[in-house]
């Protein structure tokens, strides 16, 4: 499956989460979903 977001965009969103921005707010501002962001967070750990 093709990702709609570039690696740089994903990294930017993950950094914002680390800085305390709520996942739901980021989901709304990026046009993504909360599960998508949490999956990316989970995948970035490995």
Coordinates of C-alpha atoms in Angstrom, one line a residue:
X1 CA 0.0 0.0 0.0
X2 CA 1.3 3.4 -0.9
X3 CA 1.7 6.0 1.9
X4 CA 0.1 9.4 1.3
X5 CA 2.6 11.1 3.5
X6 CA 6.3 11.6 2.9
X7 CA 8.8 10.3 5.4
X8 CA 9.6 14.0 6.3
X9 CA 5.9 14.7 7.0
X10 CA 5.7 11.6 9.2
X11 CA 8.8 12.6 11.1
X12 CA 7.4 16.1 11.6
X13 CA 4.2 14.8 13.0
X14 CA 6.0 12.4 15.4
X15 CA 8.2 15.3 16.6
X16 CA 5.1 17.3 17.3
X17 CA 3.6 14.4 19.4
X18 CA 6.9 14.3 21.3
X19 CA 6.6 18.0 22.0
X20 CA 3.1 17.5 23.6
X21 CA 0.7 18.2 20.8
X22 CA -2.3 15.9 21.1
X23 CA -2.7 13.1 18.5
X24 CA -6.3 14.0 17.8
X25 CA -5.3 17.6 17.0
X26 CA -2.6 16.4 14.6
X27 CA -4.9 14.0 13.0
X28 CA -7.4 16.8 12.3
X29 CA -4.7 19.2 11.0
X30 CA -3.0 16.7 8.7
X31 CA -6.2 15.1 7.4
X32 CA -5.1 11.8 8.8
X33 CA -6.7 9.6 11.5
X34 CA -5.7 9.0 15.1
X35 CA -5.1 5.3 14.4
X36 CA -2.8 6.1 11.5
X37 CA -0.7 8.4 13.6
X38 CA -0.5 5.9 16.5
X39 CA 0.5 3.2 14.1
X40 CA 3.3 5.4 12.7
X41 CA 4.4 6.0 16.3
X42 CA 4.5 2.3 17.0
X43 CA 6.4 1.6 13.8
X44 CA 9.0 4.3 14.4
X45 CA 10.1 2.6 17.6
X46 CA 11.3 -0.5 15.8

